[in-house]
Coordinates of C-alpha atoms in Angstrom, one line a residue:
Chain A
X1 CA -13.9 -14.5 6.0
X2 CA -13.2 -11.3 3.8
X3 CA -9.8 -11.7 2.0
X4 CA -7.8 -11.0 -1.3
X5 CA -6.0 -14.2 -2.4
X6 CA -3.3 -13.8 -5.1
X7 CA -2.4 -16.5 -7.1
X8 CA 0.7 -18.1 -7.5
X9 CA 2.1 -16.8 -4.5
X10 CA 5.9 -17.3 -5.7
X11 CA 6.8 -17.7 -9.5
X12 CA 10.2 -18.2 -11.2
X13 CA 9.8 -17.5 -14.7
X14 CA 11.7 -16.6 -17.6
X15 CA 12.1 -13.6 -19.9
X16 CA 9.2 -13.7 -22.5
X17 CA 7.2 -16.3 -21.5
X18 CA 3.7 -14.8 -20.8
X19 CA 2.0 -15.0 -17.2
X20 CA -0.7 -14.0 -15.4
X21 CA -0.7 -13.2 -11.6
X22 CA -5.1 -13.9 -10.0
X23 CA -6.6 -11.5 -7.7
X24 CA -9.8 -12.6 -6.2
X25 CA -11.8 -10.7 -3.6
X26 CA -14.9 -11.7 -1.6
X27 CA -15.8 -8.1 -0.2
X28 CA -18.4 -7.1 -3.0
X29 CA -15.5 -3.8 -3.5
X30 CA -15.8 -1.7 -6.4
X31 CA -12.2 -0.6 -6.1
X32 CA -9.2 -2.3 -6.9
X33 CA -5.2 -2.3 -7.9
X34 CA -2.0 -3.7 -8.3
X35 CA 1.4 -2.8 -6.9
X36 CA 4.7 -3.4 -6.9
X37 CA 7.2 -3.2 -4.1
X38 CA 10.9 -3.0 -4.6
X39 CA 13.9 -2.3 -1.8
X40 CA 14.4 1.3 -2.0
X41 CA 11.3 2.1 -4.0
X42 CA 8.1 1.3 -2.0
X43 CA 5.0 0.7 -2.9
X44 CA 4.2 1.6 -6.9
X45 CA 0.8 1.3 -8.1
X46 CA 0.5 -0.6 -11.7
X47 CA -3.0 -0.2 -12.4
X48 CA -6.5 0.3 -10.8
X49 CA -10.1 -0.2 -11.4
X50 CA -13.1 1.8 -10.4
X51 CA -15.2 -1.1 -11.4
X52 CA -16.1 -3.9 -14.0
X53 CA -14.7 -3.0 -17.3
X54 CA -13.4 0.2 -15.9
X55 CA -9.4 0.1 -15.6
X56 CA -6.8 3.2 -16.1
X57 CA -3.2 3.3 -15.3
X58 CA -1.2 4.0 -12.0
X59 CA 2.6 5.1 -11.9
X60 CA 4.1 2.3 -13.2
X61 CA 1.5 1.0 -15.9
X62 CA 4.6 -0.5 -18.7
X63 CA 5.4 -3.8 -19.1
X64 CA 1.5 -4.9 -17.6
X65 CA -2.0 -5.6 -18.9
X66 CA -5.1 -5.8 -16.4
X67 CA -8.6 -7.1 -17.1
X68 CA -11.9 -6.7 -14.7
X69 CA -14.6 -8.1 -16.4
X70 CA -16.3 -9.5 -13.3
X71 CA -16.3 -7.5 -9.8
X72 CA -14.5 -10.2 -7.7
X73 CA -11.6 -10.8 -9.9
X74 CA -8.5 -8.6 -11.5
X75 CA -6.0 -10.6 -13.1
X76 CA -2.3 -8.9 -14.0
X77 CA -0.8 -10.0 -16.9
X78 CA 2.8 -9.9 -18.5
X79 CA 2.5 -10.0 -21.7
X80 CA 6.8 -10.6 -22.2
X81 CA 8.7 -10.5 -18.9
X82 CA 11.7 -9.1 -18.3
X83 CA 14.1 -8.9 -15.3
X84 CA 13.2 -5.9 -14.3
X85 CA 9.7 -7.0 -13.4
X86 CA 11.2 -9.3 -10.8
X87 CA 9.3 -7.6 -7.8
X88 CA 6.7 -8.6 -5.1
X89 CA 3.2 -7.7 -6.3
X90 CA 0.5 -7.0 -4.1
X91 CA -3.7 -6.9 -5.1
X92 CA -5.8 -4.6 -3.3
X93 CA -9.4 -3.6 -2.5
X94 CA -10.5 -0.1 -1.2
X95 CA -13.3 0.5 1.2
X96 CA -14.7 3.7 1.3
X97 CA -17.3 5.9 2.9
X98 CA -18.9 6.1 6.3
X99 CA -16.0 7.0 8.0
X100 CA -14.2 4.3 6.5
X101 CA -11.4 4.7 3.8
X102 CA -9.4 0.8 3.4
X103 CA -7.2 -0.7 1.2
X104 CA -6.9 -4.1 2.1
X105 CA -4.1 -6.1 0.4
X106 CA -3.7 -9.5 -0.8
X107 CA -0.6 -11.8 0.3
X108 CA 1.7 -10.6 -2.5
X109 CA 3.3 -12.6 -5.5
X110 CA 6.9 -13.2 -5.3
X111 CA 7.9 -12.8 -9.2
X112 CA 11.6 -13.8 -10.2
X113 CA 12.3 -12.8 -13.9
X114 CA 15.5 -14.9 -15.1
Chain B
X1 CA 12.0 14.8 -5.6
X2 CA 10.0 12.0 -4.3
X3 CA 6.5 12.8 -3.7
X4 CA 6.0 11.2 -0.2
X5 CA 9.3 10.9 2.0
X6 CA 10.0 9.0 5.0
X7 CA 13.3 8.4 6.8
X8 CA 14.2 5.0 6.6
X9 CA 15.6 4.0 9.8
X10 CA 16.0 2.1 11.5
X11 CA 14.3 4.0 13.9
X12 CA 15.2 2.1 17.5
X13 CA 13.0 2.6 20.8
X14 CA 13.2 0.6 24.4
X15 CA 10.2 -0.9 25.1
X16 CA 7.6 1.0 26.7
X17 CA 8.8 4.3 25.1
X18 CA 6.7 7.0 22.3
X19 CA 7.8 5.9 18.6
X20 CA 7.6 9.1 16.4
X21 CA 7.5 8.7 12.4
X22 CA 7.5 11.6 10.4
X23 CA 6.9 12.1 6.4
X24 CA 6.4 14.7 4.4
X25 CA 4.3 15.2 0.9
X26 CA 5.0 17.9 -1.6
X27 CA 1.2 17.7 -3.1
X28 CA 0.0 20.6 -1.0
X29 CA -3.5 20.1 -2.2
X30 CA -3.2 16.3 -0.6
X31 CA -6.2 15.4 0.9
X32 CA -5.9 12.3 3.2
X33 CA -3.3 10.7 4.7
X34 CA -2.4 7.2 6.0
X35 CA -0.5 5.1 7.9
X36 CA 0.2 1.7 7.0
X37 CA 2.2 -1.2 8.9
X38 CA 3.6 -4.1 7.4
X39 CA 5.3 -6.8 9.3
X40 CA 8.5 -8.7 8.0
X41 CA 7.4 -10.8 4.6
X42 CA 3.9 -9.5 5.0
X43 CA 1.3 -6.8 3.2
X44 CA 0.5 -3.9 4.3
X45 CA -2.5 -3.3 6.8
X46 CA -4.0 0.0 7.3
X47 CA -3.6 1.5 11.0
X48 CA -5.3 4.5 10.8
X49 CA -5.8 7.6 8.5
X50 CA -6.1 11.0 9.1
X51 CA -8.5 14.3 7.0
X52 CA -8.1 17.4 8.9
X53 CA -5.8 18.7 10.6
X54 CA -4.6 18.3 14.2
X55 CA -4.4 14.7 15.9
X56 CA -6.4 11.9 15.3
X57 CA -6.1 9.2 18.2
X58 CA -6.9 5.6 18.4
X59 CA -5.4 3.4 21.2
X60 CA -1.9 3.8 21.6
X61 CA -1.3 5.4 17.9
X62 CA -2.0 8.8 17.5
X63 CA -1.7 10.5 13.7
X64 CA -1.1 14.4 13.8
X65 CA -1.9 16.2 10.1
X66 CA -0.2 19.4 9.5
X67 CA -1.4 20.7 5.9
X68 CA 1.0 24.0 6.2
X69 CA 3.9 22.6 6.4
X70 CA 3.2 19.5 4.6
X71 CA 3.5 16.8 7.7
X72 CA 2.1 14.0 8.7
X73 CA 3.3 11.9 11.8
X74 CA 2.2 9.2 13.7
X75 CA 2.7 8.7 17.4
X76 CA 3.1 5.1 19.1
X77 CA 2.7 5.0 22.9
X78 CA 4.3 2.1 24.7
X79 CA 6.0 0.8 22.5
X80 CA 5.9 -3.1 22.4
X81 CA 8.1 -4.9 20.9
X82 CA 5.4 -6.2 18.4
X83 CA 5.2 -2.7 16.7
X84 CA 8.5 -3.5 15.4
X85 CA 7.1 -3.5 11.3
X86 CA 7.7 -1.1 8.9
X87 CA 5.4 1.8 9.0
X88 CA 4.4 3.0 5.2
X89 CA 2.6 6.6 5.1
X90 CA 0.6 6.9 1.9
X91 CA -0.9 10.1 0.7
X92 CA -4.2 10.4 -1.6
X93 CA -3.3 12.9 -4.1
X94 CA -5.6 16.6 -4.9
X95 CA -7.6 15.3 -8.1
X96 CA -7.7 11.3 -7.6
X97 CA -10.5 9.4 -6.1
X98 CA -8.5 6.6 -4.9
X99 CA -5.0 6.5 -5.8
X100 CA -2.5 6.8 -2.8
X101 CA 1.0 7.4 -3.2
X102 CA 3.1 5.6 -0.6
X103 CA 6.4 6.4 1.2
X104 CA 9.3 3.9 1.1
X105 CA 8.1 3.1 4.9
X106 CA 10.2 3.7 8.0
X107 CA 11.4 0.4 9.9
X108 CA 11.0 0.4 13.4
X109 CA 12.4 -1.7 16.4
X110 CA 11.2 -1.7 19.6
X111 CA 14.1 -3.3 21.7
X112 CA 13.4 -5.2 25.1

């Protein structure tokens, strides 16, 4: 079955300690980001990737750290949390070409900052 | 101002009825446009997207793309009370290969 998991799926943390939020994806996609979604806000991208080792920042790139050094995976990392990272996250693949343009999303990370 | 705007609703419709959701984009040289619906708790799933202009139709949800005036819309036929979701239209930006900008999403209820 082709699917983004995200791992954890829900994470209470507090401010400064360092996580990192799994993104695995078993469509062979070259393409793929994180966002954030906040009430009132939408859907912010963090960062994206083109492919392996390639990464560059989306709107809301502060405060985050991504790695692709293998196609199926793109971990996000928080280097020091803070409260206003509390958010749900999602992971996301893109599609593309022969009349097809996809993103497909992961199940989202709950993230609670104390 | 925001660079993709939807209304937020609720927007509420009897079963059976046409749904219309509207946004606007200020990037005039926006190329494609989506719609995406995402249920209660859920992420995001793409419905259908939309190039030229005109409508674009595909089962009961038809997207209509107007590049003049900076519109894009998408039509839901019969409503059923199962379209109730918010409906998130996301715009790929003039210069970007991949990067969509999304709307805050319009939430939609389809009452029995």
């Amino acid at each position: 079955e082709a699917q983004v998991t995200q791992n954890p799926r829900y994470l209470i943390t507090v401010t400064g300690k360092k996580l990192t939020v799994t993104c695995s994806q078993n469509m062979n996609h070259e393409y793929m980001s994180w966002y954030r979604q906040d009430p009132g806000l939408g859907l912010r991208q963090i960062y994206y990737s083109m492919n392996v080792e390639v990464t560059d920042k989306g709107d809301v790139p502060e405060g985050y750290k991504v790695s692709r050094k293998e196609k199926r995976n793109f971990p996000l990392i928080l280097e020091s949390p803070s409260p206003n990272q509390t958010s749900l996250y999602f992971c996301a693949t893109r599609e593309a070409g022969r009349g097809t343009d996809t993103q497909y999303f992961g199940p989202g990370t709950r993230l609670t900052v104390l | 101002q925001k660079e993709v705007e939807q209304n937020s609703g609720p927007l509420s419709v009897p079963e059976g009825a046409i749904a219309s959701l509207n946004c606007t984009y200020s990037d005039r040289g926006s190329q494609s446009f989506f719609w995406y619906r995402q249920y209660s708790g859920k992420s995001p799933e793409l419905i259908m997207f939309i190039y030229s202009n005109g409508d674009k139709e595909d089962g009961r949800f038809t997207a209509q793309l107007n590049k003049a005036s900076q519109y894009v819309s998408l039509l839901i036929r019969d409503s059923q009370p199962s379209d109730s979701a918010t409906y998130l239209c996301a715009v790929k930006a003039s210069g970007t290969a991949s990067k969509l900008t999304f709307g805050t999403g319009t939430r939609l209820q389809v009452t029995l």
